[in-house]
PDB file of N, CA and C in Angstrom:
ATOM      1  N   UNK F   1       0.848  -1.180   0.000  1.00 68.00           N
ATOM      2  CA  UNK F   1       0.000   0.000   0.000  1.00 68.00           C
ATOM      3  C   UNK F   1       0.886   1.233   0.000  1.00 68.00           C
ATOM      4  N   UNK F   2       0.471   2.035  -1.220  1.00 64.00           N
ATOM      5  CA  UNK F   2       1.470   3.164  -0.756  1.00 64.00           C
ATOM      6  C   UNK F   2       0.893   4.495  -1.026  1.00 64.00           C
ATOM      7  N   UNK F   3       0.828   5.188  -0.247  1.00 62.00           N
ATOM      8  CA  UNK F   3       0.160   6.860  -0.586  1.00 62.00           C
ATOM      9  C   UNK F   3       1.407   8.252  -0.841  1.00 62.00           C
ATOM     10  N   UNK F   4       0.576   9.175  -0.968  1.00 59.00           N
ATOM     11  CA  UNK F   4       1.427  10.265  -1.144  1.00 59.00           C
ATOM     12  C   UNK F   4       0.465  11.661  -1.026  1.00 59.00           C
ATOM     13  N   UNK F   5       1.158  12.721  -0.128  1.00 55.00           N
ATOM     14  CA  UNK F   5       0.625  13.629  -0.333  1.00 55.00           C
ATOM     15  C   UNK F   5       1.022  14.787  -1.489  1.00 55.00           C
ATOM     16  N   UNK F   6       0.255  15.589  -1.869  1.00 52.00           N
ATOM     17  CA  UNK F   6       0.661  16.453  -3.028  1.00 52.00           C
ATOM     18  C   UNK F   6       0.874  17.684  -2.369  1.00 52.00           C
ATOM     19  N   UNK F   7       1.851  18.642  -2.589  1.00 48.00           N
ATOM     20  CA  UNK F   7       2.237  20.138  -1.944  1.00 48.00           C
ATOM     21  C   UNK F   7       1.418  20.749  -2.769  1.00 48.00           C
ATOM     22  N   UNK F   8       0.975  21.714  -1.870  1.00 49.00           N
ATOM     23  CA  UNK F   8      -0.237  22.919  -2.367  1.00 49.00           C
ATOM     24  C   UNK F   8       1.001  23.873  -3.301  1.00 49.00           C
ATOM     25  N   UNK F   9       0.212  23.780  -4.501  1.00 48.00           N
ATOM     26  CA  UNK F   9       0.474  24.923  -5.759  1.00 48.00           C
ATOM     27  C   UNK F   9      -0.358  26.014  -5.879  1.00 48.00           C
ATOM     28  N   UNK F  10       0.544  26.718  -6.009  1.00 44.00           N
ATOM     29  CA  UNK F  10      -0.321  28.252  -6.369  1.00 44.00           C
ATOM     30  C   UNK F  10      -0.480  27.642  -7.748  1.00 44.00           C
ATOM     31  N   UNK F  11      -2.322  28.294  -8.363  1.00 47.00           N
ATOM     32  CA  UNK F  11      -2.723  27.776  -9.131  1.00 47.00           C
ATOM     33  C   UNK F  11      -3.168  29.081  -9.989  1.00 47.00           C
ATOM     34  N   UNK F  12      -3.080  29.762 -10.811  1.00 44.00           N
ATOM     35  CA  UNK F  12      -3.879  30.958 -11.298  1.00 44.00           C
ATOM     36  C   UNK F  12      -5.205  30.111 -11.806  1.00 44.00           C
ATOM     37  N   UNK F  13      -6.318  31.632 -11.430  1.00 44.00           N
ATOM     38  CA  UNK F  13      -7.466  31.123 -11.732  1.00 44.00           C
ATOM     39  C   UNK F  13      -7.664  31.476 -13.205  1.00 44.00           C
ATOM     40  N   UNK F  14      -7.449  32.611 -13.683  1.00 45.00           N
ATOM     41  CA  UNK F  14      -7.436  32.642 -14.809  1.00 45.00           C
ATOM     42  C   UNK F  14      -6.307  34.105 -15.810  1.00 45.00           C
ATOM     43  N   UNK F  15      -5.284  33.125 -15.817  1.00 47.00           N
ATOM     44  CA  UNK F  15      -3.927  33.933 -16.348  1.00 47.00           C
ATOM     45  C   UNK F  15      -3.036  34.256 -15.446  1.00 47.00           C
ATOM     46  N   UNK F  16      -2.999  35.660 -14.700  1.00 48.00           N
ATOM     47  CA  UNK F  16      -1.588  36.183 -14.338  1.00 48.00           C
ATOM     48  C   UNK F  16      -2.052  36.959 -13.111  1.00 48.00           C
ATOM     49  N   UNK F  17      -3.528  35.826 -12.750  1.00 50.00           N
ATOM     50  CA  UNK F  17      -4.110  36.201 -11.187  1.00 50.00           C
ATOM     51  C   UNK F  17      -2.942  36.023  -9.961  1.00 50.00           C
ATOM     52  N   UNK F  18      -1.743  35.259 -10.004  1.00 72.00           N
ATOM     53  CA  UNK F  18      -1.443  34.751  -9.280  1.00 72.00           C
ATOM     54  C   UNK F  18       0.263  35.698 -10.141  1.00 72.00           C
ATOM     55  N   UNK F  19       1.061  36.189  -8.665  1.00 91.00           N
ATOM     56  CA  UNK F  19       2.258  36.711  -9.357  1.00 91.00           C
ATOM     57  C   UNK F  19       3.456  35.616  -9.843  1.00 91.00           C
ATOM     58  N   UNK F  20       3.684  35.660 -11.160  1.00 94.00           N
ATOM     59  CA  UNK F  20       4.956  34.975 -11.529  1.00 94.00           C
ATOM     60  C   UNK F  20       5.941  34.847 -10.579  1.00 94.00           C
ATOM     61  N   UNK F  21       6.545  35.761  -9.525  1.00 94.00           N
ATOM     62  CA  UNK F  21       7.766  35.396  -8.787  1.00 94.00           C
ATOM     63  C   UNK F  21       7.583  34.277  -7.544  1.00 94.00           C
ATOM     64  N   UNK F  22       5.694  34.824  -7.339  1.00 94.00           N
ATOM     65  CA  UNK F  22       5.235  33.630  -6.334  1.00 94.00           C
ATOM     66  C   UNK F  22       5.410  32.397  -6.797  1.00 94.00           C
ATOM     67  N   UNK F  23       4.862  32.530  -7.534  1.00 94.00           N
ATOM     68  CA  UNK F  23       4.501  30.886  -8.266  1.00 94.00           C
ATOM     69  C   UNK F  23       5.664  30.068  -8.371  1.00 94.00           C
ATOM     70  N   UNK F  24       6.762  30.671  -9.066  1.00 95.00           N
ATOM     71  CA  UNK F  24       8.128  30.034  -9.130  1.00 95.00           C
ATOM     72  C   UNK F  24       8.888  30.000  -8.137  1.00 95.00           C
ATOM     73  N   UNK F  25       8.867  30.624  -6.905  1.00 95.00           N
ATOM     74  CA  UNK F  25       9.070  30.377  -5.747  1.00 95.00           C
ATOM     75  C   UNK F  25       8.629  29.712  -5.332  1.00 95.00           C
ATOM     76  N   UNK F  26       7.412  28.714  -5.406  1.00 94.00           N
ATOM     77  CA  UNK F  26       6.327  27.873  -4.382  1.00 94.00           C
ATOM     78  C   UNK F  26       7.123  26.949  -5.354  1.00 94.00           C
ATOM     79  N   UNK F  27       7.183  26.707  -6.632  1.00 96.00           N
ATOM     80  CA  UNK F  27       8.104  25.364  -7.109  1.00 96.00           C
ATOM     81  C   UNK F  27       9.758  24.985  -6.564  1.00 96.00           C
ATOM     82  N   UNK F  28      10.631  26.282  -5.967  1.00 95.00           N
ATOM     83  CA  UNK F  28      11.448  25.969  -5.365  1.00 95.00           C
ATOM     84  C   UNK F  28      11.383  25.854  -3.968  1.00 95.00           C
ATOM     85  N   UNK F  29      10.483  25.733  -3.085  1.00 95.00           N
ATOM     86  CA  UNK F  29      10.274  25.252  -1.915  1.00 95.00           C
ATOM     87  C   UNK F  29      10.432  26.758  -1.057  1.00 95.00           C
ATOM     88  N   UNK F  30      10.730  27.975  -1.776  1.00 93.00           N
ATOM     89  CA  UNK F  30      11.208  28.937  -0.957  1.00 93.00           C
ATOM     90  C   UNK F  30       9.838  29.456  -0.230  1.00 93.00           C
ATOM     91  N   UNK F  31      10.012  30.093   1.294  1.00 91.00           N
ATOM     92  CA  UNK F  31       8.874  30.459   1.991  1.00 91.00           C
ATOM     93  C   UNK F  31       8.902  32.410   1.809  1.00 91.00           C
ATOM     94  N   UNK F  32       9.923  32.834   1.590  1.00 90.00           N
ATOM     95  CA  UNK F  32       9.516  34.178   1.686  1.00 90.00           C
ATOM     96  C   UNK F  32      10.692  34.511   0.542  1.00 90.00           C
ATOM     97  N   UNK F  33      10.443  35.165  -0.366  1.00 89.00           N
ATOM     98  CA  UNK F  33      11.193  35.571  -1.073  1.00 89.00           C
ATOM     99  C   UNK F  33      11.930  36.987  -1.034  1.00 89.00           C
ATOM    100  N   UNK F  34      11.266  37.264   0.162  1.00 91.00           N
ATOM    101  CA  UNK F  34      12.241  38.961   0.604  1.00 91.00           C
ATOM    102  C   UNK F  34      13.858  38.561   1.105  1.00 91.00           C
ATOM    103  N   UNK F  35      13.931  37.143   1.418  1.00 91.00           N
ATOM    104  CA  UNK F  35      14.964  36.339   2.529  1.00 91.00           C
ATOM    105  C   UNK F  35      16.085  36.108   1.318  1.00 91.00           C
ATOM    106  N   UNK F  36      16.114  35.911  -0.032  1.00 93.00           N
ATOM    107  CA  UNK F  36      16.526  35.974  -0.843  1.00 93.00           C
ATOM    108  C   UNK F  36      17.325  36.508  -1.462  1.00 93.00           C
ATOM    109  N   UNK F  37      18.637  36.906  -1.920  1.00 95.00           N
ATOM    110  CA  UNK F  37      19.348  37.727  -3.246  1.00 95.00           C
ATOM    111  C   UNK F  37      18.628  37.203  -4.327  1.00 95.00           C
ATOM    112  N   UNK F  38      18.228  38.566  -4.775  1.00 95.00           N
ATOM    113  CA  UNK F  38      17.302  38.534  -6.249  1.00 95.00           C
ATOM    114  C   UNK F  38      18.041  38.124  -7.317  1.00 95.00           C
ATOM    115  N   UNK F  39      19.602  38.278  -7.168  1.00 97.00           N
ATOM    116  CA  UNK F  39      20.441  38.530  -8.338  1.00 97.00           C
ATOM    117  C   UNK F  39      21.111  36.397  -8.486  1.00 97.00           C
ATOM    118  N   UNK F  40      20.695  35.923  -7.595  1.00 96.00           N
ATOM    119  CA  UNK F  40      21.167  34.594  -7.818  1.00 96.00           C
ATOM    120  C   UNK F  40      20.048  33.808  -8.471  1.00 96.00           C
ATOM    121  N   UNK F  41      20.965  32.741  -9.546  1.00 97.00           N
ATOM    122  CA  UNK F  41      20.134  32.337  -9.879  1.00 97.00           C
ATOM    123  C   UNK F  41      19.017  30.910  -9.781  1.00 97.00           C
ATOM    124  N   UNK F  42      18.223  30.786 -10.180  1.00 97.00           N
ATOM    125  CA  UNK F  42      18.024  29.609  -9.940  1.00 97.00           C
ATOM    126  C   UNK F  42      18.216  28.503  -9.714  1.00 97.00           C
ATOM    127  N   UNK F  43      19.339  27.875 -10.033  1.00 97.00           N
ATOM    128  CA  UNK F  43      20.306  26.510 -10.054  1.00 97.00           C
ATOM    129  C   UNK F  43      20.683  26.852  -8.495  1.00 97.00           C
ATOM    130  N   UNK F  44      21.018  28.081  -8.848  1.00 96.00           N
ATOM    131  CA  UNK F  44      21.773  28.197  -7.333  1.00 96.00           C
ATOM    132  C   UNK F  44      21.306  28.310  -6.356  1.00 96.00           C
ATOM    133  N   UNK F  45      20.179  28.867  -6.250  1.00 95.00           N
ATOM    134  CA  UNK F  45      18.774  28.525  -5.264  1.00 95.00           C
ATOM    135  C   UNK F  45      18.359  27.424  -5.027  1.00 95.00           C
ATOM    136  N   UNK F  46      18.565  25.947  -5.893  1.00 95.00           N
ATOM    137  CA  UNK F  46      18.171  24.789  -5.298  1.00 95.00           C
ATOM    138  C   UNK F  46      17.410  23.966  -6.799  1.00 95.00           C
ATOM    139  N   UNK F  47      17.468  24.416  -7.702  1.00 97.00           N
ATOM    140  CA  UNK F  47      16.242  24.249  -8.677  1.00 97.00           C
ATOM    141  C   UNK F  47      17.406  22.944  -9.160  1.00 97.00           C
ATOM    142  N   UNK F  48      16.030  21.739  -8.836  1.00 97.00           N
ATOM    143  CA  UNK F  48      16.746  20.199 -10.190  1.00 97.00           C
ATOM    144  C   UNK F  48      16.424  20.430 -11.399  1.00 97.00           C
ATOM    145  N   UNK F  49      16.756  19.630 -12.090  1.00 96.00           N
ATOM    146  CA  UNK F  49      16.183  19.200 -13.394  1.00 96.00           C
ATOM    147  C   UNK F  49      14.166  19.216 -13.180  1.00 96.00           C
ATOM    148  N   UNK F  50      14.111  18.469 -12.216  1.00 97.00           N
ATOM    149  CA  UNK F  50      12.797  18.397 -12.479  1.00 97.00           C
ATOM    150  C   UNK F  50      12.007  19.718 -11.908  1.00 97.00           C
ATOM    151  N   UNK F  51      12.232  20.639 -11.311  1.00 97.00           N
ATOM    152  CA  UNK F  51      12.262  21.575 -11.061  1.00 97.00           C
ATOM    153  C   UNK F  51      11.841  22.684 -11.920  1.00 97.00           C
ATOM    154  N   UNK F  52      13.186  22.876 -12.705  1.00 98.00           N
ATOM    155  CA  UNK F  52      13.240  23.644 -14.488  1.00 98.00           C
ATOM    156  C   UNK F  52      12.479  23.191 -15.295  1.00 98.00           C
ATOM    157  N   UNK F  53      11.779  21.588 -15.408  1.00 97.00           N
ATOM    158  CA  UNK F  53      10.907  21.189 -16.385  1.00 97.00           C
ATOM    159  C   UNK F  53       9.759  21.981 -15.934  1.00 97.00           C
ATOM    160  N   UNK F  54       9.247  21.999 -14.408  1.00 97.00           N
ATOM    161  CA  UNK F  54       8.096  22.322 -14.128  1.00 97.00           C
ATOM    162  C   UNK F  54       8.001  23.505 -14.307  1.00 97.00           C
ATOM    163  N   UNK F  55       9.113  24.447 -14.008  1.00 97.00           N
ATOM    164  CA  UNK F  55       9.093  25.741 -14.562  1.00 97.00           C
ATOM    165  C   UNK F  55       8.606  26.024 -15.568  1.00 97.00           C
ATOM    166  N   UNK F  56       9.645  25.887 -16.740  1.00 97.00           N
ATOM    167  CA  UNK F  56       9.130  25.919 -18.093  1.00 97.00           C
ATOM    168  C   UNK F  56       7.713  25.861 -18.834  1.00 97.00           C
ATOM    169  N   UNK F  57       6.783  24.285 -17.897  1.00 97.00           N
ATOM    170  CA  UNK F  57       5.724  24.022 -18.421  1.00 97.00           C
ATOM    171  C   UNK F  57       4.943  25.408 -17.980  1.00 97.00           C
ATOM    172  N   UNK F  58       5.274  25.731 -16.414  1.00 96.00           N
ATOM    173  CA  UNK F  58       4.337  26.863 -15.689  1.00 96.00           C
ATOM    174  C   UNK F  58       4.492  27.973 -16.603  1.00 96.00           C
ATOM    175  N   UNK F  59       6.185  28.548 -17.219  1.00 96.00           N
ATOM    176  CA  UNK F  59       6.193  30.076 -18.093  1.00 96.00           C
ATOM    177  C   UNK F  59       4.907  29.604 -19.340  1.00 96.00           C
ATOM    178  N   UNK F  60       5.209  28.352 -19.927  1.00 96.00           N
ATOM    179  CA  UNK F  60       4.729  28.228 -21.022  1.00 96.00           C
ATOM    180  C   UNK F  60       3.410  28.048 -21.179  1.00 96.00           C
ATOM    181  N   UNK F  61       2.693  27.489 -19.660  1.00 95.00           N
ATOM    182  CA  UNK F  61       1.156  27.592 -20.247  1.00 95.00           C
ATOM    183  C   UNK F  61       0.764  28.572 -19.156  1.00 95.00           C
ATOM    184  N   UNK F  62       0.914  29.192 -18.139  1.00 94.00           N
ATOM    185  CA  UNK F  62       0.125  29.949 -17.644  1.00 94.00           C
ATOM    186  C   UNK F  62       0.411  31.669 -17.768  1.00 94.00           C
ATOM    187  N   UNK F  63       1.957  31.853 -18.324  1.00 93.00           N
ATOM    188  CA  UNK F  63       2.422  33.012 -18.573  1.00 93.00           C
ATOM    189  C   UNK F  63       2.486  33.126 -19.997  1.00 93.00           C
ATOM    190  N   UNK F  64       2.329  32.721 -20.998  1.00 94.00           N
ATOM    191  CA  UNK F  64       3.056  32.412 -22.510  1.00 94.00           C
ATOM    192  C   UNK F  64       4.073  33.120 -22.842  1.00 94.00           C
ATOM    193  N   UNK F  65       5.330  32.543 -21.706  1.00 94.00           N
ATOM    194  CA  UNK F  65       6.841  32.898 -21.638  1.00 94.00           C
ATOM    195  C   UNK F  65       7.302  31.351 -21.877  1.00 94.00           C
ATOM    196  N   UNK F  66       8.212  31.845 -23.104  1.00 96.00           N
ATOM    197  CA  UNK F  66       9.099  30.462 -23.976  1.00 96.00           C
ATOM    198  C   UNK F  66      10.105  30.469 -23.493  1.00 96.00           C
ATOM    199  N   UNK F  67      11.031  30.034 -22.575  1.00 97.00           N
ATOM    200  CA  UNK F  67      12.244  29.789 -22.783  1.00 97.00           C
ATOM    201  C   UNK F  67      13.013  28.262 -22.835  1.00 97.00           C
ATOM    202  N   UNK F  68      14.366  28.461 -23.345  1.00 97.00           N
ATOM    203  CA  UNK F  68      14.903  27.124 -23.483  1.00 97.00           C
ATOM    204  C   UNK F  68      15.469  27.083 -21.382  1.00 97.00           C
ATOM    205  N   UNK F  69      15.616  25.523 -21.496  1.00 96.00           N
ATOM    206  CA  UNK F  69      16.300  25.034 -20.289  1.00 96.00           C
ATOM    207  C   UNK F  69      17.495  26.264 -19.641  1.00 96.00           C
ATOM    208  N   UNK F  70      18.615  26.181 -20.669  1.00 97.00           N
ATOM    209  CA  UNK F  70      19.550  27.045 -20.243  1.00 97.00           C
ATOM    210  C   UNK F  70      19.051  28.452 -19.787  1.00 97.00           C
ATOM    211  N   UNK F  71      18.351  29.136 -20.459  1.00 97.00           N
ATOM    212  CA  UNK F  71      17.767  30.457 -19.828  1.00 97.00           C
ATOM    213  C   UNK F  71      17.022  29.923 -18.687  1.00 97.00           C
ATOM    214  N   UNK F  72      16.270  28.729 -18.209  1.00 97.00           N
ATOM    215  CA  UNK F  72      15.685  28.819 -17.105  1.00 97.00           C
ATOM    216  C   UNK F  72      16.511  28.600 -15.839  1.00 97.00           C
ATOM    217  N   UNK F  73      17.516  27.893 -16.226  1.00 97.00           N
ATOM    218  CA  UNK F  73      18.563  27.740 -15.155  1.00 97.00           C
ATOM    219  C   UNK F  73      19.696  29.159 -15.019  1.00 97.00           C
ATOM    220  N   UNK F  74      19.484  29.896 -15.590  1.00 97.00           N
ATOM    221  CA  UNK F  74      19.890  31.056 -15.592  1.00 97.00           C
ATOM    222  C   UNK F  74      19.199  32.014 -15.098  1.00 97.00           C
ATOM    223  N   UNK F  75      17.796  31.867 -14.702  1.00 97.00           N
ATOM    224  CA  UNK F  75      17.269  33.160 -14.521  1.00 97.00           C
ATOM    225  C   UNK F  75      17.731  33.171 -13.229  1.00 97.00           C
ATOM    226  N   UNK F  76      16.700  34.678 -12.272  1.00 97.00           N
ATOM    227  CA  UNK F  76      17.035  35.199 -11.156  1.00 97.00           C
ATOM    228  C   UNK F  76      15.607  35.643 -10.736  1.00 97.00           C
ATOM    229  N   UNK F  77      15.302  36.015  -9.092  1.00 95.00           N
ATOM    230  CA  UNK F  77      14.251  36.132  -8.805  1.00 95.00           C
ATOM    231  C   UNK F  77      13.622  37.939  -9.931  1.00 95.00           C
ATOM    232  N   UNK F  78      14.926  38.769 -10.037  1.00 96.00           N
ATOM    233  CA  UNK F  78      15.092  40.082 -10.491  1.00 96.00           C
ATOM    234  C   UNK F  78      14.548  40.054 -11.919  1.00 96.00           C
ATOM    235  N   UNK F  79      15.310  38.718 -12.862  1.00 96.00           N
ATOM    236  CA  UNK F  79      14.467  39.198 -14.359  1.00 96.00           C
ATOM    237  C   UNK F  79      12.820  38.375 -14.598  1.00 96.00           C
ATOM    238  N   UNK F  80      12.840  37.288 -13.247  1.00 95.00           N
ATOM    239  CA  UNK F  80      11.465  37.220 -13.158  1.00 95.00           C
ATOM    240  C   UNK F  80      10.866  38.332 -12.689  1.00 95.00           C
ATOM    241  N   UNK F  81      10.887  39.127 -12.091  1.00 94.00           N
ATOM    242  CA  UNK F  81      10.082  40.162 -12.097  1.00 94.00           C
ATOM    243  C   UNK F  81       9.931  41.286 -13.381  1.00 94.00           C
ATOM    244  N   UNK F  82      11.355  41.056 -14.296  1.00 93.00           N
ATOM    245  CA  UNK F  82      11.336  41.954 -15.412  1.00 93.00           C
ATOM    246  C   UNK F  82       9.837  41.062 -16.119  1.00 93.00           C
ATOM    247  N   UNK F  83       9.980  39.606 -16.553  1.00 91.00           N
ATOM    248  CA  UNK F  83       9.804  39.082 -17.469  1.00 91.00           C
ATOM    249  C   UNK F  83       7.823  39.389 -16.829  1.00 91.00           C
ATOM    250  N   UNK F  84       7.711  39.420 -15.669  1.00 89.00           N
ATOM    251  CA  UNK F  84       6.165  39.176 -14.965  1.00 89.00           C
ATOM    252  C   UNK F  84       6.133  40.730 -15.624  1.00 89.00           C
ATOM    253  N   UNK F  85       6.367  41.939 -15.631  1.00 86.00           N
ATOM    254  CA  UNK F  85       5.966  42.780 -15.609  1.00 86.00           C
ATOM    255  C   UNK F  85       5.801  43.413 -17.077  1.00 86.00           C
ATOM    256  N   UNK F  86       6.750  42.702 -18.055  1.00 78.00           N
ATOM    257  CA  UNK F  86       6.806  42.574 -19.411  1.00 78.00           C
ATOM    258  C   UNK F  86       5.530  42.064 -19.616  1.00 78.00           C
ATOM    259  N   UNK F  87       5.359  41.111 -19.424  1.00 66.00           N
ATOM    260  CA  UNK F  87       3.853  40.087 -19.688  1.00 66.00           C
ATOM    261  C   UNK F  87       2.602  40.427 -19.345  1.00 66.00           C
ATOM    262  N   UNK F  88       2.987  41.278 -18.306  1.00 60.00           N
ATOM    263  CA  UNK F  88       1.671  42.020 -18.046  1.00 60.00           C
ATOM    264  C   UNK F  88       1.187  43.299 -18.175  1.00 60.00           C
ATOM    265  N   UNK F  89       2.184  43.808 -19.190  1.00 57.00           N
ATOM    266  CA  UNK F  89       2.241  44.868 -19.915  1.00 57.00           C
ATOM    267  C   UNK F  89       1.423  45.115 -21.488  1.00 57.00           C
TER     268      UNK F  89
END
């Protein structure tokens, strides 16, 4: 017998209800993102492989932000806020 619980996701209800820096923060396990250097990047914050996939899927269907792997392991909490504020521009 084996179970599992699922971690609560920020979910947008519909589009860009929910802020991009949150959201990608709740996929790296982080609790407050003020606690943070904005300027480091993701890899270096903790992000796996499976991590960056989930990213990606999240830019790509709930933000319609494309990037390849390497830019996602490159970003920073700082050009997610460029890229959230671009998008919602």
């Amino acid at each position: 017998l084996a179970s599992s619980v699922l971690a609560e996701k920020y979910k947008p209800d519909d589009g860009n209800n929910v802020d991009l820096v949150a959201t990608i923060v709740n996929v790296l396990g982080i609790k407050d993102v003020v606690l943070i250097n904005p300027n480091i990047t993701l890899t270096d914050l903790g992000m796996d492989s499976l991590m960056g996939t989930e990213i990606k899927q999240t830019l790509e269907e709930n933000y319609n932000i494309v990037l390849s792997a390497q830019e996602i392991r490159a970003l920073t909490i700082t050009k997610l806020r460029e890229l959230s504020s671009t998008d919602s521009a």
